[in-house]
Structure formats: C-alpha cells, structure tokens
Amino acid sequence: MDKQTLGISNIQVSKVGLGTMAFGRWIDASTSRRIVGQSLEIGINFVDTANFYGKRQDIDHIGDGLGEQIIGEILKGKRDQIILATKVGMRMSEGKMGEGLSRHHIMQEIDRSLQRLQTDYIDLYQVHEFDPHTPLEETLSILHELVQQGKVRAIGCSNFAVDQLRAAYDISNYHHQTPFTSIQSQFNLLARSVEHNVFPYCDQVNIGKIIYSPLARGILAGRYSSIEDIPVESRLAKGEARIKHYFTNENFNKVDKYRQIAEEVGCTLVQLILWWTLEHPQVNSMLIGASRTAHIDEIEKVIQFGKMPVSLWNQISSIDKIPNIEE
Ligand SMILES: NC(=O)c1ccc[n+]([C@@H]2O[C@H](COP(=O)([O-])OP(=O)(O)OC[C@H]3O[C@@H](n4cnc5c(N)ncnc54)[C@H](OP(=O)(O)O)[C@@H]3O)[C@@H](O)[C@H]2O)c1
C-alpha cells in the first residue's frame, strides 16, 4: 500500500490508517485483534487511537483508556511495524484538571497512555481538540518537551479551525519549537468544509492531512434511511448520538445519488465513497473505522481498483458542488 510522509516529519503512514474508536467501545478485544491482524496483512502500518476511547464514552462522556489498553496488548511484539498515534485533551476524569491541554493534564496523560499502550514512545501525539481555556503557548511548550524527552516522535492536532492552526504554527515558529506535523480533520462527501480552509493552509506550510469519518459514521455506508428506522446493531443504536447531525433530507438525497453512481460503476456504495476519498489529492491518510473484519476486506478491494478515472472522480465531487480538479 502507498505510504505518505506526514508534513515535515520523517513519519511515513499508509494511505489507509486504522481508526480504533470502536475498540473496547462497541467491539471486544478479540474482534479488535482480528481487525488489527488483517489490517497489517493488507499493508496498513498506521493505527490511530485516543486516551478517551473506550466503554464510558457513550455512558458519561468520560474516557477510560480501554481502547489504548486493548491496542497495547495487541501490539506486543509488533510495535516496530506500526506508526502509533494517540490523542489527549478529552475528559478523563471529573474536575478542572481532568481534561484539556494544560501542562499538568498532558504530563499526567502521556505517561498513562504510554503505560496502557505498553510502549516507551508514541509516533504521533495529537491534541484531540482546541482548548479555549489554556494558552496555546503552554500546550505547545509541553508538547515540545515531550519530543525532546523522546516520549513522542511528532506532534499533531485534531479538529482545529484554520485560525487555530495558523496561531499554533506561528507560535512554534517564533519560539523555535516543534510544530504540528499533521492535523486530523473530519472529511467526507457530506462534510467537506476543510477543503476550502484547513487543507489549503496545510499545503502552504506543509502540515500533513489525516482525515476521519470518511463514511460519515455510517451514513455514507447506507446504514440509515431515516431517524425512525435505526438498525439494531448500528452505532447510533449503541449510543453514538453525534450521527444524528447528518440526518437531513439533503444528505439522504446525496447518499441516493452516490448509490446510483456506485450501481452504474458496479461497486458498492462504501467502495465508491472510500475510493473517492483515497484518490483525493489532499488526503495523506484516511482513517477507516472498521468494526468487523469484513470492513477490511472491503478496503482491500478498493485498493485493488487502482486509480479512479478523473471523470468519475469529478462526477462524484460535483454532487456536493465543489470545484472539479483539472482533467
Ligand atoms: N479526531 C477525532 O475527533 C475523531 C472523531 C471520530 C473518529 N476519529 C478517528 O477516525 C476513525 C474513523 O472514524 P469513523 O469510525 O467515524 O469512520 P467512518 O468510516 O465514517 O464510519 C465507520 C462506520 O461505518 C459503518 N460501516 C458500514 N460499512 C462499513 C465498511 N465497509 N467499512 C467501514 N465501516 C463501515 C460502521 O458502523 P456500524 O457499526 O454502525 O455499521 C463503522 O463503524 C475512528 O476510529 C477514529 O480513529 C477521530
């Protein structure tokens, strides 16, 4: 599988990365193990997690580290084969020090993540979202120290708006500190705003682009048709309320159009969507949220499709009225 270098780092990640938000949350340790094993077999070298991922997320919105713990067990003896990314910043305990991007919280959480992941370094340590209560200078300075200490190889951010990303870049530059190597953003055929603002800035200053939720958390997989009809085994049924943001007539109409194109092409809706995303010129790595081994089979097929004809890529793109790339 193709690999791409993330920003100014020497970290090379596979074009498809394994997102593990489901591990310990909706799927057990043995299914997680099978998914990782199969991912490695098809050439995925990039595994993304967060201290926050686990069982309690859907109960009281507090992280319990279960996802990291499961990955730590699975990666025993395989650590060197993997680019391992995790995140910090979401709520891990009650109280004002239990979340955010303060020096105190990050220092506490890095050691906990290393312990759960059973490793002495993290390849890419990402801040999960912008923290309006902590000066960026404080966050960037502790992240820089972690790189110098060797606990972390590179740092990244997630869910930052372009102004926040620009501010972070300027601060790191000014203080000669480690800059963010990458950003992890939501990006899919129903949510493309980063194409207009975040991605162009990343290209300008060489920040890597990792994208998440390519299937819009299942909407673009055709998992749902209306709010009245929620499949029993779906993430929405299991408590992931965020999916509801996608439930609009406009989105369901777009899904119908993508489905029609998939039928004409002779592939599944999921394959068409993932193929388009993989071929997007601004995507360095696409995180898939596999919850079954069959999902890895599907991505393997997509990789075998090779290059998507430009006319098809543009046809799909035009449904959301984003300018075409040049043929
Ligand atoms: N930085 C952040 O704030 C953030 C936020 C979200 C995610 N992420 C990262 O990005 C990863 C991917 O996000 P996501 O899980 O939302 O991705 P996604 O690809 O948009 O959604 C995956 C979901 O789609 C459904 N699905 C149906 N057919 C599928 C197929 N063939 N292959 C894969 N999924 C299929 C499954 O849901 P059902 O089980 O309901 O069928 C699956 O859980 C996460 O694991 C995490 O690492 C990061």
Coordinates of C-alpha atoms in Angstrom, one line a residue, residues 22-37 55 66-67 69-75 293:
A22 CA -14.7 1.1 18.2
F23 CA -12.2 -0.9 20.2
G24 CA -13.5 -1.5 23.7
R25 CA -16.5 0.7 23.0
W26 CA -18.6 -1.3 20.5
I27 CA -16.3 -4.3 19.8
D28 CA -14.4 -6.6 22.1
A29 CA -10.7 -7.3 22.4
S30 CA -10.7 -10.5 20.2
T31 CA -12.5 -8.8 17.3
S32 CA -10.2 -5.8 17.7
R33 CA -7.2 -8.2 17.5
R34 CA -8.6 -9.8 14.3
I35 CA -9.1 -6.4 12.7
V36 CA -5.5 -5.3 13.5
G37 CA -4.1 -8.6 12.2
K55 CA -16.6 1.9 27.2
L66 CA -9.8 0.9 27.4
G67 CA -9.1 1.4 23.6
Q69 CA -5.2 -0.9 26.7
I70 CA -6.6 -3.3 24.1
I71 CA -4.1 -1.9 21.5
G72 CA -1.2 -2.2 23.9
E73 CA -1.9 -5.9 24.3
I74 CA -2.4 -6.5 20.5
L75 CA 0.8 -4.7 19.6
T293 CA -13.1 -7.9 9.6

